[in-house]
Amino acid sequence: MAETYPKETSNTVNRYKHQDPSIPVPVVLPMIGQIGHYPSDQQPHCYLHGYVSSRLMNLAASPPGIPLCVAATKLDGFVLTLTPNTHNYNYRSAILHGHGTVVDDESEKLWAMQLVTNSVVPARYEHTRVPPDNAEMASTRILKFRIESASGKVREGGPEDERKDRRREDVLAEVWTGVIPMYERLEEPVGGPYNRVGEVPGHVRRFVDGENARRWTYAVEAARKAAPIKRVKREDEG
Amino acid sequence: MAETYPKETSNTVNRYKHQDPSIPVPVVLPMIGQIGHYPSDQQPHCYLHGYVSSRLMNLAASPPGIPLCVAATKLDGFVLTLTPNTHNYNYRSAILHGHGTVVDDESEKLWAMQLVTNSVVPARYEHTRVPPDNAEMASTRILKFRIESASGKVREGGPEDERKDRRREDVLAEVWTGVIPMYERLEEPVGGPYNRVGEVPGHVRRFVDGENARRWTYAVEAARKAAPIKRVKREDEG
């Protein structure tokens, strides 16, 4: 997630503190997010969970909130071609633009916590010690992001070279072209030092097995498509 | 990579065009980058390769260039704990702040193209049709990013819960806690439709086998460490 405000600083990283505040510096924060439709809202929003700094909180406190760009990218393979410039990745990426505010409503916050937790590991929320107590609710900040425009880009399929190189017998004889599929593989769960539940529970086992099958299939199928396929989709709320 | 300038627009996504230009909107672009030290420079820079828009080009053309934040994150595992709030990831993330300019010098551009290509698949550059011709050199844009401050964050190890929950026998009896290691696995390379090289070449085979061993080992070892380890490092050129 990227924001535009003078960078948060520590004592050791303070050069931006002394910059002209009219020249904003972008800041990127890794966060976890999930799009969901809260029943009383007219449209879905993206809910973000992570470290919400006090500066970010202040900027997000008053309407219309803080301008944000939310970006997510997944790599599905390395596309190896005849020339360095035509090398590529198979990937899926999405960019959202809009404004973020902090969720104040307690029941919406609770709903969003459940949404985000279960978007990572399905059914995990209800398999933990819930509901959060008052101290946990107070210390948790959820950013609610209003999606004002969105674009997505997908690349799948095999290599794509210019005709001038595909006609060169000497190059074709020497350079291997193809795709190395890649996916995020989940390994056997490792019980922690204070774990007392002997067997890995069903919701965790199903998550590991299901994700591995799904992700492997996507990456390998994307690599096996001969013709390169690129899709771009843009949407604007206006 | 995030920048701060009024968002590039298409006809379908134009709401930011009408915004007050004094309120910049952050833009995130997925790019490939590698830090390298060009011999005639005093310090290493981060070289970024990807779609460089005309607006970005214009903003990067004049000194000190465009303010950028370069961010990279790698997930190494899901950390499942007793309560939703204490759930976490094992991860490594880095954030760089500084300014970006476009590489004009032809020999530095060629050097950077080789640096970036070989940082993805070692020795790939010299196994392709090189050097790039004039048209390829003209159409390639490389951003040279001056690192002015940097911070990195690493989380590895097992679950971490509050004492109040680790004392509850009823919770410990019910909730499985541990880590699901995760790593990017490279699958068997798939030859493309115009590939004529029968066997997957050594530099590709070594890349696949080497990365799989290295990434698997990191994720599984990070999961097996009982005590959670968090490291934060910040550096400032000043």
Short mmCIF file of N, CA and C in Angstrom, two decimals, chain A residues 8-88:
data_model
loop_
_atom_site.label_atom_id
_atom_site.label_comp_id
_atom_site.label_asym_id
_atom_site.label_seq_id
_atom_site.Cartn_x
_atom_site.Cartn_y
_atom_site.Cartn_z
N GLU A 8 7.27 8.80 7.78
CA GLU A 8 7.46 8.57 9.21
C GLU A 8 8.94 8.36 9.49
N THR A 9 9.39 8.91 10.56
CA THR A 9 10.84 8.85 10.77
C THR A 9 11.19 8.28 12.13
N SER A 10 12.37 7.75 12.20
CA SER A 10 12.95 7.39 13.49
C SER A 10 14.14 8.32 13.65
N ASN A 11 14.84 8.18 14.74
CA ASN A 11 16.00 9.05 14.94
C ASN A 11 17.09 8.78 13.91
N THR A 12 17.14 7.55 13.42
CA THR A 12 18.20 7.21 12.48
C THR A 12 17.80 7.48 11.03
N VAL A 13 16.52 7.59 10.76
CA VAL A 13 16.08 7.85 9.39
C VAL A 13 15.26 9.13 9.40
N ASN A 14 15.93 10.24 9.34
CA ASN A 14 15.17 11.47 9.54
C ASN A 14 15.37 12.49 8.43
N ARG A 15 15.92 12.07 7.30
CA ARG A 15 16.19 13.08 6.28
C ARG A 15 14.89 13.68 5.72
N TYR A 16 13.83 12.87 5.68
CA TYR A 16 12.60 13.40 5.11
C TYR A 16 11.88 14.35 6.04
N LYS A 17 12.22 14.28 7.33
CA LYS A 17 11.63 15.18 8.30
C LYS A 17 11.97 16.64 7.96
N HIS A 18 13.14 16.82 7.39
CA HIS A 18 13.60 18.18 7.14
C HIS A 18 13.29 18.63 5.72
N GLN A 19 12.66 17.77 4.96
CA GLN A 19 12.31 18.17 3.60
C GLN A 19 11.16 19.15 3.59
N ASP A 20 11.05 19.83 2.49
CA ASP A 20 9.91 20.71 2.26
C ASP A 20 8.63 19.88 2.35
N PRO A 21 7.75 20.15 3.32
CA PRO A 21 6.54 19.32 3.47
C PRO A 21 5.59 19.42 2.27
N SER A 22 5.81 20.43 1.40
CA SER A 22 4.95 20.52 0.20
C SER A 22 5.39 19.51 -0.86
N ILE A 23 6.55 18.86 -0.65
CA ILE A 23 7.00 17.82 -1.58
C ILE A 23 6.80 16.48 -0.88
N PRO A 24 5.66 15.86 -1.11
CA PRO A 24 5.40 14.62 -0.37
C PRO A 24 6.23 13.47 -0.93
N VAL A 25 6.51 12.54 -0.07
CA VAL A 25 7.31 11.37 -0.42
C VAL A 25 6.41 10.15 -0.28
N PRO A 26 6.39 9.27 -1.27
CA PRO A 26 5.51 8.11 -1.14
C PRO A 26 6.07 7.12 -0.11
N VAL A 27 5.17 6.46 0.57
CA VAL A 27 5.54 5.46 1.57
C VAL A 27 4.80 4.17 1.25
N VAL A 28 5.51 3.06 1.23
CA VAL A 28 4.89 1.77 0.96
C VAL A 28 4.88 0.95 2.24
N LEU A 29 3.74 0.38 2.58
CA LEU A 29 3.63 -0.48 3.75
C LEU A 29 3.08 -1.84 3.33
N PRO A 30 3.73 -2.92 3.71
CA PRO A 30 3.13 -4.24 3.45
C PRO A 30 1.97 -4.47 4.40
N MET A 31 0.81 -4.77 3.87
CA MET A 31 -0.37 -5.00 4.70
C MET A 31 -1.15 -6.19 4.14
N ILE A 32 -2.11 -6.67 4.93
CA ILE A 32 -2.99 -7.74 4.49
C ILE A 32 -4.36 -7.11 4.23
N GLY A 33 -4.97 -7.46 3.12
CA GLY A 33 -6.25 -6.86 2.82
C GLY A 33 -7.22 -7.83 2.19
N GLN A 34 -8.48 -7.48 2.27
CA GLN A 34 -9.52 -8.29 1.67
C GLN A 34 -10.70 -7.39 1.32
N ILE A 35 -11.26 -7.60 0.14
CA ILE A 35 -12.44 -6.84 -0.26
C ILE A 35 -13.68 -7.54 0.31
N GLY A 36 -14.54 -6.74 0.90
CA GLY A 36 -15.76 -7.30 1.46
C GLY A 36 -16.88 -6.27 1.46
N HIS A 37 -18.09 -6.75 1.53
CA HIS A 37 -19.26 -5.86 1.48
C HIS A 37 -19.97 -5.88 2.83
N TYR A 38 -19.75 -4.83 3.60
CA TYR A 38 -20.42 -4.73 4.90
C TYR A 38 -21.91 -4.46 4.66
N PRO A 39 -22.78 -5.22 5.32
CA PRO A 39 -24.20 -5.17 5.00
C PRO A 39 -24.80 -3.78 4.85
N SER A 40 -24.42 -2.82 5.70
CA SER A 40 -25.09 -1.51 5.64
C SER A 40 -24.47 -0.58 4.60
N ASP A 41 -23.42 -1.03 3.91
CA ASP A 41 -22.79 -0.19 2.88
C ASP A 41 -23.42 -0.41 1.51
N GLN A 42 -23.26 0.60 0.66
CA GLN A 42 -23.81 0.49 -0.69
C GLN A 42 -22.89 -0.29 -1.63
N GLN A 43 -21.61 -0.34 -1.31
CA GLN A 43 -20.66 -1.02 -2.20
C GLN A 43 -19.58 -1.72 -1.38
N PRO A 44 -18.86 -2.66 -1.98
CA PRO A 44 -17.77 -3.32 -1.26
C PRO A 44 -16.61 -2.35 -1.04
N HIS A 45 -15.86 -2.58 0.00
CA HIS A 45 -14.64 -1.83 0.29
C HIS A 45 -13.49 -2.81 0.46
N CYS A 46 -12.27 -2.28 0.44
CA CYS A 46 -11.12 -3.12 0.75
C CYS A 46 -10.69 -2.82 2.18
N TYR A 47 -10.66 -3.86 3.02
CA TYR A 47 -10.28 -3.69 4.42
C TYR A 47 -8.83 -4.10 4.59
N LEU A 48 -8.04 -3.22 5.21
CA LEU A 48 -6.61 -3.46 5.34
C LEU A 48 -6.22 -3.58 6.80
N HIS A 49 -5.41 -4.58 7.07
CA HIS A 49 -4.98 -4.84 8.44
C HIS A 49 -3.46 -4.85 8.47
N GLY A 50 -2.91 -4.17 9.42
CA GLY A 50 -1.46 -4.14 9.54
C GLY A 50 -1.08 -3.06 10.50
N TYR A 51 0.18 -2.71 10.49
CA TYR A 51 0.63 -1.67 11.38
C TYR A 51 0.13 -0.32 10.88
N VAL A 52 -0.74 0.28 11.63
CA VAL A 52 -1.28 1.59 11.26
C VAL A 52 -0.60 2.63 12.14
N SER A 53 0.29 3.40 11.55
CA SER A 53 1.08 4.36 12.32
C SER A 53 0.19 5.52 12.78
N SER A 54 0.68 6.23 13.76
CA SER A 54 -0.12 7.34 14.29
C SER A 54 -0.29 8.43 13.24
N ARG A 55 0.75 8.64 12.40
CA ARG A 55 0.62 9.65 11.35
C ARG A 55 -0.45 9.25 10.34
N LEU A 56 -0.41 7.98 9.97
CA LEU A 56 -1.42 7.47 9.04
C LEU A 56 -2.81 7.60 9.65
N MET A 57 -2.92 7.28 10.94
CA MET A 57 -4.19 7.42 11.65
C MET A 57 -4.72 8.84 11.58
N ASN A 58 -3.84 9.80 11.86
CA ASN A 58 -4.26 11.21 11.86
C ASN A 58 -4.73 11.64 10.48
N LEU A 59 -3.99 11.23 9.45
CA LEU A 59 -4.34 11.63 8.10
C LEU A 59 -5.63 10.96 7.62
N ALA A 60 -5.89 9.76 8.15
CA ALA A 60 -7.08 9.02 7.73
C ALA A 60 -8.31 9.41 8.54
N ALA A 61 -8.11 10.22 9.59
CA ALA A 61 -9.19 10.48 10.54
C ALA A 61 -10.31 11.35 9.95
N SER A 62 -9.94 12.35 9.15
CA SER A 62 -10.97 13.28 8.66
C SER A 62 -11.29 13.00 7.19
N PRO A 63 -12.57 13.22 6.77
CA PRO A 63 -12.96 12.95 5.39
C PRO A 63 -12.19 13.83 4.42
N PRO A 64 -11.93 13.43 3.16
CA PRO A 64 -12.33 12.12 2.62
C PRO A 64 -11.35 11.01 2.98
N GLY A 65 -10.46 11.23 3.95
CA GLY A 65 -9.45 10.24 4.28
C GLY A 65 -8.17 10.50 3.54
N ILE A 66 -7.30 9.52 3.55
CA ILE A 66 -5.98 9.66 2.95
C ILE A 66 -5.98 8.98 1.57
N PRO A 67 -5.40 9.67 0.54
CA PRO A 67 -5.33 9.01 -0.76
C PRO A 67 -4.35 7.84 -0.72
N LEU A 68 -4.81 6.70 -1.19
CA LEU A 68 -3.99 5.49 -1.13
C LEU A 68 -4.01 4.78 -2.48
N CYS A 69 -2.97 4.00 -2.70
CA CYS A 69 -2.94 3.07 -3.81
C CYS A 69 -2.65 1.70 -3.22
N VAL A 70 -3.53 0.77 -3.44
CA VAL A 70 -3.35 -0.60 -2.95
C VAL A 70 -2.94 -1.47 -4.13
N ALA A 71 -1.85 -2.18 -3.97
CA ALA A 71 -1.33 -2.97 -5.09
C ALA A 71 -1.01 -4.38 -4.62
N ALA A 72 -1.33 -5.37 -5.45
CA ALA A 72 -0.99 -6.76 -5.16
C ALA A 72 -0.52 -7.42 -6.45
N THR A 73 0.54 -8.18 -6.36
CA THR A 73 1.08 -8.87 -7.54
C THR A 73 1.41 -10.31 -7.17
N LYS A 74 1.09 -11.22 -8.05
CA LYS A 74 1.45 -12.63 -7.87
C LYS A 74 2.20 -13.08 -9.11
N LEU A 75 3.36 -13.66 -8.90
CA LEU A 75 4.15 -14.18 -10.03
C LEU A 75 3.79 -15.64 -10.25
N ASP A 76 3.60 -16.01 -11.53
CA ASP A 76 3.21 -17.38 -11.87
C ASP A 76 4.26 -18.10 -12.69
N GLY A 77 5.29 -17.40 -13.15
CA GLY A 77 6.32 -18.09 -13.91
C GLY A 77 7.31 -17.13 -14.55
N PHE A 78 8.48 -17.68 -14.90
CA PHE A 78 9.52 -16.94 -15.60
C PHE A 78 9.37 -17.26 -17.09
N VAL A 79 9.26 -16.23 -17.93
CA VAL A 79 9.13 -16.43 -19.38
C VAL A 79 10.48 -16.14 -20.02
N LEU A 80 11.14 -17.20 -20.51
CA LEU A 80 12.49 -17.08 -21.07
C LEU A 80 12.41 -17.05 -22.60
N THR A 81 12.94 -15.98 -23.19
CA THR A 81 12.79 -15.75 -24.62
C THR A 81 14.16 -15.64 -25.29
N LEU A 82 14.15 -15.26 -26.57
CA LEU A 82 15.39 -15.23 -27.36
C LEU A 82 16.30 -14.06 -27.01
N THR A 83 15.72 -12.94 -26.59
CA THR A 83 16.53 -11.74 -26.29
C THR A 83 16.25 -11.27 -24.87
N PRO A 84 17.20 -10.57 -24.25
CA PRO A 84 16.98 -10.10 -22.87
C PRO A 84 15.71 -9.24 -22.75
N ASN A 85 15.48 -8.36 -23.72
CA ASN A 85 14.37 -7.41 -23.62
C ASN A 85 12.99 -8.06 -23.65
N THR A 86 12.87 -9.20 -24.31
CA THR A 86 11.55 -9.84 -24.42
C THR A 86 11.25 -10.77 -23.25
N HIS A 87 12.22 -10.99 -22.37
CA HIS A 87 11.95 -11.80 -21.18
C HIS A 87 10.80 -11.19 -20.38
N ASN A 88 10.07 -12.03 -19.69
CA ASN A 88 8.86 -11.55 -19.04
C ASN A 88 8.53 -12.47 -17.85
#
